[in-house]
XYZ file of C-alpha atoms in Angstrom:
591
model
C -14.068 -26.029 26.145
C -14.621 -25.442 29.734
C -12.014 -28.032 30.656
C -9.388 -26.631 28.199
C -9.941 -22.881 29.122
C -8.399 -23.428 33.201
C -6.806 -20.124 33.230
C -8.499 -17.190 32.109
C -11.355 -16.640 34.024
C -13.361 -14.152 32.052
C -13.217 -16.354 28.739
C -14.960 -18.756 31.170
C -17.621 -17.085 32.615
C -18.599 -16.191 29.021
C -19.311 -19.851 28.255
C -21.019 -20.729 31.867
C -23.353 -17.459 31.363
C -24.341 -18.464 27.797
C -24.737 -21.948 29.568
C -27.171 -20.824 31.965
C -29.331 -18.819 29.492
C -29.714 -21.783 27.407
C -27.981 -20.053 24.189
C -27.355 -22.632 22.436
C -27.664 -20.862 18.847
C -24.292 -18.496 20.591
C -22.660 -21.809 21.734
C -22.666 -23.241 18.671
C -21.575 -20.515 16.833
C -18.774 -19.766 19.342
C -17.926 -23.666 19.983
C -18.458 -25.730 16.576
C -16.096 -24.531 14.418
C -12.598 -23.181 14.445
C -10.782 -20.901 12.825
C -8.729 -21.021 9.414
C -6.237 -19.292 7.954
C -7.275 -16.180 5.755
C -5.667 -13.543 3.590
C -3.815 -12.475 6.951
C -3.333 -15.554 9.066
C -6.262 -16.451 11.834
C -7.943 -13.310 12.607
C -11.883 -13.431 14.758
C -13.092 -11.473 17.131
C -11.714 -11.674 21.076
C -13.744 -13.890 23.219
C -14.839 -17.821 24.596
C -14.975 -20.139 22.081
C -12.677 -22.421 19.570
C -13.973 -19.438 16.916
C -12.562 -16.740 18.530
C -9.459 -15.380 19.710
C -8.595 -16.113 23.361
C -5.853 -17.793 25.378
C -7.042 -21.223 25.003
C -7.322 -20.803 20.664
C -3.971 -18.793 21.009
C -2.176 -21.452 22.764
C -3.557 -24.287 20.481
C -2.655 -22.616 17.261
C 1.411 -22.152 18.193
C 1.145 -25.855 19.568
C 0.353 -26.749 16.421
C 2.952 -24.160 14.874
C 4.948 -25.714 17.257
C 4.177 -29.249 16.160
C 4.340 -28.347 12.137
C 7.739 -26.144 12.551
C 9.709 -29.138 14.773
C 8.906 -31.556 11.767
C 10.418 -28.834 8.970
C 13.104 -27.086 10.937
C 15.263 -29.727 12.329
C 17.201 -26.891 13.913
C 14.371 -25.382 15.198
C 16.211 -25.002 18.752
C 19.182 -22.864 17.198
C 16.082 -20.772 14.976
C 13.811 -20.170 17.719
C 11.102 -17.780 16.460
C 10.214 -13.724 16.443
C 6.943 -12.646 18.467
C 5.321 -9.233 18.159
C 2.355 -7.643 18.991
C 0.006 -4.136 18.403
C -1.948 -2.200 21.591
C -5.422 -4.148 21.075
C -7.097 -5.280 23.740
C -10.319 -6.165 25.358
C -11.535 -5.867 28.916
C -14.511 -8.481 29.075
C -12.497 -11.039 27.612
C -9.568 -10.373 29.105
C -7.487 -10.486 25.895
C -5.097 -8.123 24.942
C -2.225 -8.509 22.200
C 0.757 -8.390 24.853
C -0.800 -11.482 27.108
C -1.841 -13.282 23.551
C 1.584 -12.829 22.460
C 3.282 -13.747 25.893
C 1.605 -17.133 25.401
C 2.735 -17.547 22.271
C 6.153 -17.345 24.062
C 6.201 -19.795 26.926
C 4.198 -22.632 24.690
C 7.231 -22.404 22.678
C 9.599 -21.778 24.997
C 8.102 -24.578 26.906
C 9.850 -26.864 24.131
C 13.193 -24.873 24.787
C 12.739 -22.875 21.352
C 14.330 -19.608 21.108
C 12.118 -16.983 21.288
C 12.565 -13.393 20.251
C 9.683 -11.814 22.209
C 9.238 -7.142 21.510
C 8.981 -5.973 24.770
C 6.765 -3.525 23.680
C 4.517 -2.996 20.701
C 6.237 -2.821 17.502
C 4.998 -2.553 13.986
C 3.769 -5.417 12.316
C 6.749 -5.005 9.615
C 8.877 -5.386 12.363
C 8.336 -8.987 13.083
C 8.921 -10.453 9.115
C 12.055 -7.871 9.346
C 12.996 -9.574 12.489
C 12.468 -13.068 11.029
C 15.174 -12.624 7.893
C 17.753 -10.042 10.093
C 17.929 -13.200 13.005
C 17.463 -16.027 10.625
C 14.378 -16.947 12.371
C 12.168 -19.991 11.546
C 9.303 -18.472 11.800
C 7.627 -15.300 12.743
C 3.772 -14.365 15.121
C 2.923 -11.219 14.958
C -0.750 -10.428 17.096
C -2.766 -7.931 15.531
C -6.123 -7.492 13.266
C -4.474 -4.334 12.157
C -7.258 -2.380 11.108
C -10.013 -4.263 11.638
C -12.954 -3.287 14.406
C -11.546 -2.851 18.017
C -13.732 -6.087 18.957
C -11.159 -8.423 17.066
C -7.728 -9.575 17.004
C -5.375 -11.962 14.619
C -2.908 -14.322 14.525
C -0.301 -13.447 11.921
C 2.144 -16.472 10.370
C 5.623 -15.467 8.869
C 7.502 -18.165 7.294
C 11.477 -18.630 7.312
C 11.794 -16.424 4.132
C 9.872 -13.382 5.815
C 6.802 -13.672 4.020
C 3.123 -14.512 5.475
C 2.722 -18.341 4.809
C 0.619 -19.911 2.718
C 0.341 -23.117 0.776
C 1.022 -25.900 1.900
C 2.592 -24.689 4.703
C -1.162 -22.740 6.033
C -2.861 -26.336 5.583
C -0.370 -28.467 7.258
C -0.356 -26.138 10.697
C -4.039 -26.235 10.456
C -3.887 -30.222 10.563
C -1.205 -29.602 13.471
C -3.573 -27.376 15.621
C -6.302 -30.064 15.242
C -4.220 -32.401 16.728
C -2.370 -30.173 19.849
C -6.313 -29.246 20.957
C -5.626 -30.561 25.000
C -2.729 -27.279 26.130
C 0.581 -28.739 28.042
C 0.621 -27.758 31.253
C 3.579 -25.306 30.835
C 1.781 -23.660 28.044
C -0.331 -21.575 30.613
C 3.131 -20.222 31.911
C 3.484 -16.668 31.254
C 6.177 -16.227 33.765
C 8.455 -18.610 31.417
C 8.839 -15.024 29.313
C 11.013 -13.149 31.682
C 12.697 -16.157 33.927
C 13.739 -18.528 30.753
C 16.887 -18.004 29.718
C 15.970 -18.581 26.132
C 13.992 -15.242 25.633
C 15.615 -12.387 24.177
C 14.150 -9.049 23.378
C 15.300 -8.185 19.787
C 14.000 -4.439 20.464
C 17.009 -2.501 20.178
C 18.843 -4.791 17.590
C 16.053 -4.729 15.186
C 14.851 -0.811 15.825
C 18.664 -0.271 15.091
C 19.218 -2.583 11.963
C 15.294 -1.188 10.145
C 16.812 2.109 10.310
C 19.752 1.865 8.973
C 18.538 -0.074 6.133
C 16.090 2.404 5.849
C 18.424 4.548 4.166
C 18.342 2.298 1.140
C 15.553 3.859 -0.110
C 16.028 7.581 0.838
C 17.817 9.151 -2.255
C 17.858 12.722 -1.097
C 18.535 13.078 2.703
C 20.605 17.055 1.921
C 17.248 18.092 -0.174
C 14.723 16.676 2.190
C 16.515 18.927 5.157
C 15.345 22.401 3.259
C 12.561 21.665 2.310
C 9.875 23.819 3.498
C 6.805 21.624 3.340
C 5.089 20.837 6.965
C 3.679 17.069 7.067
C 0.930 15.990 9.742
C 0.833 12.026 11.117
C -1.606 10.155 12.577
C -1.097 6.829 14.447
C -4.478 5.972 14.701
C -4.149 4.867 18.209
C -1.816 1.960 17.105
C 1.994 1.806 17.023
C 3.275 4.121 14.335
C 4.010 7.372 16.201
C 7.745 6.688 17.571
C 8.557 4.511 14.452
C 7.283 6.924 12.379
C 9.115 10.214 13.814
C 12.114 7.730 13.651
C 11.894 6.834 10.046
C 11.401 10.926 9.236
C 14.719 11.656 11.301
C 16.942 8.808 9.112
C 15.502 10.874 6.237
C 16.522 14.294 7.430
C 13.212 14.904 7.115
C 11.426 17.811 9.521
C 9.479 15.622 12.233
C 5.800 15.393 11.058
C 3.280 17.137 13.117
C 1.380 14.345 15.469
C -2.016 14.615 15.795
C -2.430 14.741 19.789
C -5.960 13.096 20.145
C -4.742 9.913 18.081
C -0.789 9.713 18.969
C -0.773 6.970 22.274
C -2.109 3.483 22.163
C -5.440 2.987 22.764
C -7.640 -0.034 22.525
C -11.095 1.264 22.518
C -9.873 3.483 18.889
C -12.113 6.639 20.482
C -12.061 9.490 18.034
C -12.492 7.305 14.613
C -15.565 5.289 13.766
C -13.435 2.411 12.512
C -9.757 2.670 12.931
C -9.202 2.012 8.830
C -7.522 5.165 7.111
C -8.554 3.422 3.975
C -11.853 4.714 4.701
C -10.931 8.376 3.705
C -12.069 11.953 4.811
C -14.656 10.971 7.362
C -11.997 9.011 9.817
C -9.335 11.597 8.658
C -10.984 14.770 9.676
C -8.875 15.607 13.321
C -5.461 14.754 11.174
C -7.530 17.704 7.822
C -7.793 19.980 10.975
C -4.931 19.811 12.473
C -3.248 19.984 9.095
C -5.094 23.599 8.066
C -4.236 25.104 11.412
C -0.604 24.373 10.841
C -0.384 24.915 7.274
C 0.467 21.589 6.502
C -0.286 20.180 2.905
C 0.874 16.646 3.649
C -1.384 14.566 6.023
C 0.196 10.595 6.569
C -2.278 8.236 8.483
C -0.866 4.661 9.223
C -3.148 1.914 10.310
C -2.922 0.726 13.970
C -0.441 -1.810 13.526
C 1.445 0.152 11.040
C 1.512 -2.141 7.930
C -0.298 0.350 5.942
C -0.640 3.936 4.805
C -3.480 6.880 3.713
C -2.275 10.018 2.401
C -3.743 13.254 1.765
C -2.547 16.507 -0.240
C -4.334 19.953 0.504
C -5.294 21.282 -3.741
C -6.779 24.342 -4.200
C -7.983 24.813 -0.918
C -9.688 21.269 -0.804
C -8.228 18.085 0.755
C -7.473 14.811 -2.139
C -7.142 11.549 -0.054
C -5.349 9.583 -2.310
C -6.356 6.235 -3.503
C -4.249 3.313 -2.924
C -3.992 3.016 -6.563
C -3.282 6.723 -7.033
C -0.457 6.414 -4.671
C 0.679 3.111 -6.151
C 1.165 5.279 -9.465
C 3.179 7.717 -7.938
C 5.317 5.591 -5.398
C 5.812 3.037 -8.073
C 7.073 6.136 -10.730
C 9.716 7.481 -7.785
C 10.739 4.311 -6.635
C 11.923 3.490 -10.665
C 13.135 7.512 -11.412
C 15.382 7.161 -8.607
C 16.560 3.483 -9.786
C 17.485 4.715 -13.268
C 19.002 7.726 -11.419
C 21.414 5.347 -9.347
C 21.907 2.627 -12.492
C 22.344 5.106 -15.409
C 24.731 2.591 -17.223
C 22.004 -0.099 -16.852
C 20.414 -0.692 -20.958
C 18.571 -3.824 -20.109
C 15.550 -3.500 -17.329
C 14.918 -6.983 -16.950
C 15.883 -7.637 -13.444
C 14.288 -4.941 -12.285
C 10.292 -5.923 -10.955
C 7.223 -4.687 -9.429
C 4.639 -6.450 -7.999
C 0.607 -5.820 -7.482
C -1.985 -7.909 -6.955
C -4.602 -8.759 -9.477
C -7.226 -6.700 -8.177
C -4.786 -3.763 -8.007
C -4.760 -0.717 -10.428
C -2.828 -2.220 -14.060
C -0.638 1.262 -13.443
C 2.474 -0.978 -12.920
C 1.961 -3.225 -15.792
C 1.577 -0.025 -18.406
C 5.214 1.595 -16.757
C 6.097 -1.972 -17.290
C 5.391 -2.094 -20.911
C 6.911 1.165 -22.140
C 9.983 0.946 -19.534
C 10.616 -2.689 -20.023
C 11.173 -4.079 -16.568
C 9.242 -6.909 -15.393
C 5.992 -6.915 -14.091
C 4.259 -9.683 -11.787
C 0.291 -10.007 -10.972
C -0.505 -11.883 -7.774
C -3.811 -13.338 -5.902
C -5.074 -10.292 -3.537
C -2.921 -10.680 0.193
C 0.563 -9.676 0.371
C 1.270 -13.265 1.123
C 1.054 -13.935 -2.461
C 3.378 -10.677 -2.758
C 6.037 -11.494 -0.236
C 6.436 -14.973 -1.962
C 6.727 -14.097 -5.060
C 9.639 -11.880 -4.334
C 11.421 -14.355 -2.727
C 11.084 -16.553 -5.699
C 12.156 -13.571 -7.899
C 15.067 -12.857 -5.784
C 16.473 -16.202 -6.054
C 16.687 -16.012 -9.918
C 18.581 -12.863 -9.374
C 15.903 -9.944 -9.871
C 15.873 -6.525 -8.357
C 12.199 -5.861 -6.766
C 11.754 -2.392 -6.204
C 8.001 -1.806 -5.437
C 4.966 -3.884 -4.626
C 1.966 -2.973 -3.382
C -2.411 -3.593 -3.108
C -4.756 -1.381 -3.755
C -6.021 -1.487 0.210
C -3.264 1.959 0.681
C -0.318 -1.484 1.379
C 2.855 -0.817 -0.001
C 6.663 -2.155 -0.146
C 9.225 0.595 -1.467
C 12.420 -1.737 -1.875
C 12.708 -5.012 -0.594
C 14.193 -5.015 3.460
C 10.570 -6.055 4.385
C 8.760 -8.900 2.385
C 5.484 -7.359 2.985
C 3.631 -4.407 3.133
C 5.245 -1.480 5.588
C 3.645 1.564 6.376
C 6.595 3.137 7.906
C 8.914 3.404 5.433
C 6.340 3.813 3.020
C 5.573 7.442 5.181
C 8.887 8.529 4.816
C 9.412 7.685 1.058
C 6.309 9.627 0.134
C 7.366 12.621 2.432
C 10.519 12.494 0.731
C 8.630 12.073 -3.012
C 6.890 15.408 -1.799
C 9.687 17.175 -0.831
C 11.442 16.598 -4.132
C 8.394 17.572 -5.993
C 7.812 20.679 -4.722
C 11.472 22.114 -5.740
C 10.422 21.074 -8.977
C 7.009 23.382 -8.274
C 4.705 20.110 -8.269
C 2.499 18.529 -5.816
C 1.603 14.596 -5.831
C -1.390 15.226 -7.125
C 0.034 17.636 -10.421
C 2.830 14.816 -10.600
C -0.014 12.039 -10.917
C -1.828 13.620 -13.632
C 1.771 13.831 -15.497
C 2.066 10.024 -15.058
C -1.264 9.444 -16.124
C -0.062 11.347 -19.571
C 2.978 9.148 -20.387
C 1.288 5.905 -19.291
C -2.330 6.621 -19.843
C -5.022 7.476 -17.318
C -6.217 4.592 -14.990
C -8.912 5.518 -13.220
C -10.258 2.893 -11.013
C -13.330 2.728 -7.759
C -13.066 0.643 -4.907
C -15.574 -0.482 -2.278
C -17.647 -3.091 -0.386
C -21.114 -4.496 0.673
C -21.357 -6.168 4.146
C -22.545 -9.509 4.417
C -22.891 -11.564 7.747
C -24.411 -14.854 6.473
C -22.099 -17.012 4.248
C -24.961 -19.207 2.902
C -26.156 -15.463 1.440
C -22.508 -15.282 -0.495
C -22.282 -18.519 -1.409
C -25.824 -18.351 -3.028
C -24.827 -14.740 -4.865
C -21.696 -16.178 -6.235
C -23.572 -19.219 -7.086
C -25.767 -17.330 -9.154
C -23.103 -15.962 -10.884
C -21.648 -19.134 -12.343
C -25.052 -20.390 -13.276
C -26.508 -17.666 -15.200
C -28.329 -18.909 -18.516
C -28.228 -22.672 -16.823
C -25.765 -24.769 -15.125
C -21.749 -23.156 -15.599
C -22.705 -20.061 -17.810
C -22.027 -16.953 -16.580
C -23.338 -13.369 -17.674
C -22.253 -12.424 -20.843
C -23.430 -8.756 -20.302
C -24.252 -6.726 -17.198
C -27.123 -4.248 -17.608
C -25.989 -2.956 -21.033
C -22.642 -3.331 -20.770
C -21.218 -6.606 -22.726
C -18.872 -8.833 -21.560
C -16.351 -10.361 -23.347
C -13.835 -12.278 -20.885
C -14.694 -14.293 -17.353
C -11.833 -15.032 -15.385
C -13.016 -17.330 -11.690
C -9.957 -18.368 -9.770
C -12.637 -20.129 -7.203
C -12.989 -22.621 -9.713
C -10.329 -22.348 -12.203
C -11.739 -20.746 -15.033
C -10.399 -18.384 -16.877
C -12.330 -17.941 -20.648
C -9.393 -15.904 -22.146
C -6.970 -18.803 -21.722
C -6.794 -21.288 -24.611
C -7.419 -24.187 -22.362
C -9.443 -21.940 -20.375
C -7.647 -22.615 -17.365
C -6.394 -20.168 -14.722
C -2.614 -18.714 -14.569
C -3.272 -17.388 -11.139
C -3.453 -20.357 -8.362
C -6.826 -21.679 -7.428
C -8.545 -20.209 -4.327
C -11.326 -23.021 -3.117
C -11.988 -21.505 -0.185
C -12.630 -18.006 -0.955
C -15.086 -16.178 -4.112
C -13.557 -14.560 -7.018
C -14.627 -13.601 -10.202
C -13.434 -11.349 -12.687
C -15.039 -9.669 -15.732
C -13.533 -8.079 -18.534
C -16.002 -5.395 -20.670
C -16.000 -4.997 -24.520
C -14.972 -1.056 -23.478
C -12.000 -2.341 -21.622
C -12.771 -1.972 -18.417
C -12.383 -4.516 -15.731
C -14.109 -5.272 -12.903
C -13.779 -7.668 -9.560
C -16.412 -9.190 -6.831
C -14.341 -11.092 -4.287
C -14.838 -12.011 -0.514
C -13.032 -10.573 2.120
C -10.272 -12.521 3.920
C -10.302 -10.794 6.835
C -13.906 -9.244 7.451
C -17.345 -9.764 6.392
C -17.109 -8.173 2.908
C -17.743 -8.844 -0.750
C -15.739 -6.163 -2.206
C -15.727 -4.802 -5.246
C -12.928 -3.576 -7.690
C -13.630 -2.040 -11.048
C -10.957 0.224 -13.422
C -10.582 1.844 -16.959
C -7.110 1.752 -18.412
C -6.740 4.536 -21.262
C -4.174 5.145 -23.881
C -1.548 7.045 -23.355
C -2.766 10.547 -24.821
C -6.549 10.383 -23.822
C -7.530 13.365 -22.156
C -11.177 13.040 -21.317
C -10.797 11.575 -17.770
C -14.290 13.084 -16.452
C -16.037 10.644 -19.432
C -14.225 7.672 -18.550
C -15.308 8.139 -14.782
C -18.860 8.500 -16.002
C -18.740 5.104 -17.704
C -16.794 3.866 -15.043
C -19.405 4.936 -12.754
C -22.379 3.503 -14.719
C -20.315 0.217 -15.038
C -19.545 -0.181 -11.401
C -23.358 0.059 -10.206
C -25.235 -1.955 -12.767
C -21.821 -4.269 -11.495
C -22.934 -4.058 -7.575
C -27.381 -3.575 -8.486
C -27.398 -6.305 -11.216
C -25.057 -9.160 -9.299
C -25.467 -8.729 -6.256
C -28.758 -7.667 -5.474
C -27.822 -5.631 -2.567
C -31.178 -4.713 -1.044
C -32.780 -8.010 -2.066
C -29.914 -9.971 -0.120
C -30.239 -7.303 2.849
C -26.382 -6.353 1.981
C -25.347 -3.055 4.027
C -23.973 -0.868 1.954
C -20.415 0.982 2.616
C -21.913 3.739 5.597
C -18.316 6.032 5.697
């Protein structure tokens, strides 16, 4: 390592100083394995070592990419590539997102590729944007978007502007293995601003997003009266400027920033993790700031921007909305406005929305009584943003797509999630409800009237020792003796067992999987006699087993408080009964 790493003198006296303590239990952990590709490309925490992010892993991985992309691109040198980073950084390693991205850059424009290097932080929708608007072959964005402040990632877009995944994930991972020794240029920051071969596609892109932007605003003269105040929060990423842009294409009044959280900064100081996912707790300056100014709309996107939390003052009291709850609604105004535009159009088949299979089944009941079509994906909005372009090219209309973890897509200028224009379309879904004398949350109970309540709980266990999660899951498939699983949990039976690890899926005929099989990650999910359905998988991005359970009523069913009771009861015999949280020393979710 030591003779690879000649440059960055921090990630070096890491390594020297766990050296001379003898740490060999940190040396191997940092130096004997290497990163793969997860849910959201190569993500690890900042720091020496072939395991973690640093300059030396950085510049090996786009060698390879460099390697892999030269084979499949024969005119990779007209392509050249997109490169965009967040504000993440990290003082004792010496790693930030800007210099990990800048030698991204100069390894490729080392090779005299193109390279279309931000120079300044963008969005991480920006950089797939980027890729289709330039005709890119490929796209890096750096960023761990929400993760802890300690790590950073490596994200992979492929020509079509979606993350990449099979084969194409494998066959760069073979590439990196063999680009391990850097080229000597490959150090050579300074290549970004002398080569001629560097553009910035700042402006251009900032300009083209949006414009295009406007595709999916449907009632810019409305939105300019309305008399609803919103509140944003940037979470010390990115969003602020894009955000306040996006609200101005819309006519939109310019949400109220919240001051403490509106710059860049690394170190994410007034949250306890910088995930808006995680509700009221990291929410509460954007709740106060929102009561003093009489806001009822609070917007909170992610550091890098990809993703979006949303709140509604009710009654005096603050609802964060769910993922899935905002799935339902997004997913309602995205087709209301489609119908609006296509009134002549009989036949819904061409229209599709997307969510992935541990996602609320909201979209699949609209699906069934409105007739468009619906698609189910692995979890990752890889799966997503490839599955649109496959849809695209047999002609169909995708007008939503989302995951439960608060990532959506409202149209289709971005093939992945975007929590930008996903701010603006629910400001605008506000504003239009309230002339009609609803809120999102009144609206929400309406859609869960024509399409049947889905009520559905989300959450996670922490687990830092894979042999632990292999051993749980493990258990799992060899209930009652080698291959059974549990045909009941606690009291509750079970009547269907669907493991996309392995392949299984007991509902089939052949009982064989439709989804694609995931080796390399844990999934398994159970279907109850009552109807609800629940999901343990493993994280692709942190150390997590989460789990996903939901009830889907009947149109008509009124009783939501007893289905949250059994939906309760369900979900912890689910988490007590399989896996054995204090017996496997799991922590349990803290926020």
């Amino acid at each position: 390592y030591l003779e690879s790493d000649r440059s960055n003198h921090r990630t070096r006296a890491q390594i020297e100083s766990l050296l001379h303590d003898g740490n060999v239990i940190e040396l191997q952990r940092r130096l004997c394995s290497r990163m793969s590709f997860g849910t959201a490309g190569l993500r690890a925490a900042m720091g020496a070592g072939f395991a973690l992010i640093n300059d030396l892993t950085i510049i090996q991985s786009t060698q390879g990419l460099y390697k892999y992309l030269s084979i499949y691109f024969p005119d990779l040198g007209k392509r050249g590539i997109v490169v965009g980073y967040d504000t993440r950084g990290q003082e004792a390693s010496g790693c930030t997102s800007e210099r990990l991205a800048k030698l991204t850059a100069a390894v490729m424009l080392s090779k005299d590729i193109p390279v279309y290097l931000f120079s300044t932080y963008v969005p991480t929708p920006f950089v797939p944007y980027a890729v289709k608007n330039l005709g890119a072959a490929a796209g890096v964005m750096l960023t761990a978007s929400h993760n802890p402040k300690e790590d950073n990632g490596y994200k992979v877009y492929w020509v079509n502007g979606a993350q990449i995944s099979a084969p194409h994930d494998k066959e760069i991972l073979k590439c990196i293995e063999e680009s391990l020794e850097p080229w000597p240029e490959s150090w050579n920051e300074n290549l970004c601003s002398s080569s001629p071969l560097r553009s910035d596609p700042l402006v251009c892109i900032s300009k083209c997003y949006m414009e295009e932007l406007t595709s999916v605003c449907f009632h810019r003269e409305l939105n300019a009266k309305t008399p609803l105040k919103f509140v944003h929060s940037a979470f010390h990423g990115v969003g602020h400027n894009y955000v306040q842009q996006a609200f101005a294409v819309f006519n939109l009044p310019p949400p109220i920033p919240v001051p403490e959280q509106k710059d860049p900064d690394s170190e994410f100081s007034t949250v306890s993790c910088p995930n808006p996912e995680e509700g009221e707790s990291v929410l509460e300056l954007s709740l106060r700031l929102a009561g003093k100014e009489g806001a009822t709309i609070v917007l909170a996107t992610d550091p890098d921007a990809d993703r979006l939390a949303v709140a509604e003052k009710c009654d005096n009291r603050w609802k964060v909305f769910t993922g899935n709850e905002m799935a339902a609604l997004l997913g309602w105004w995205m087709l209301l406005n489609w119908k609006d535009r296509h009134p002549e159009m009989v036949d819904m088949e061409s229209v599709c929305m997307l969510a992935t299979t541990v996602s609320s089944k909201i979209l699949k009941a609209f699906a069934q009584i409105e007739g468009f079509h619906f698609e189910e994906t692995l979890p990752g909005f890889k799966w997503i943003g490839n599955k649109i372009h496959e849809l695209e090219k047999k002609g169909k209309v995708v007008l939503f797509a989302f995951e439960e973890s608060i990532g959506f897509m409202c149209g289709s200028m971005v093939p992945d999630k975007d929590g930008v224009s996903a701010a603006a379309v629910v400001a605008e879904m506000a504003a239009y409800l309230n002339t009609k004398n609803l809120t999102l949350n009144r609206q929400l109970e309406n859609i869960y009237e024509i399409y049947g309540p889905h009520i559905s709980r989300t959450s996670y266990v922490i687990c830092h020792d894979p042999p632990t999660i292999k051993r749980i899951f493990s258990r799992l498939r060899n209930w009652n003796g080698k291959d059974e699983y549990p045909d009941s949990c606690g009291v509750y039976r079970i009547t269907h067992i669907r493991d996309v690890t392995t392949g299984y899926d007991s509902s089939q005929p052949d009982h064989k999987c439709v989804l694609p099989l995931t080796k390399n990650s844990q999934m398994v999910t159970f279907t109850f006699h009552s109807g609800i359905v629940a999901t343990l998988r493993t994280s692709g991005t942190e150390p997590k087993i989460k789990y996903y359970t939901e009830f889907c009523a009947l149109p008509g069913k009124r009783d939501v408080s007893s289905l949250e009771e059994e939906l309760q009861k369900v979900t912890t015999a689910l988490v007590e009964e399989f896996l054995e949280p204090d017996k496997n020393n799991l922590i349990r979710r803290s926020v």
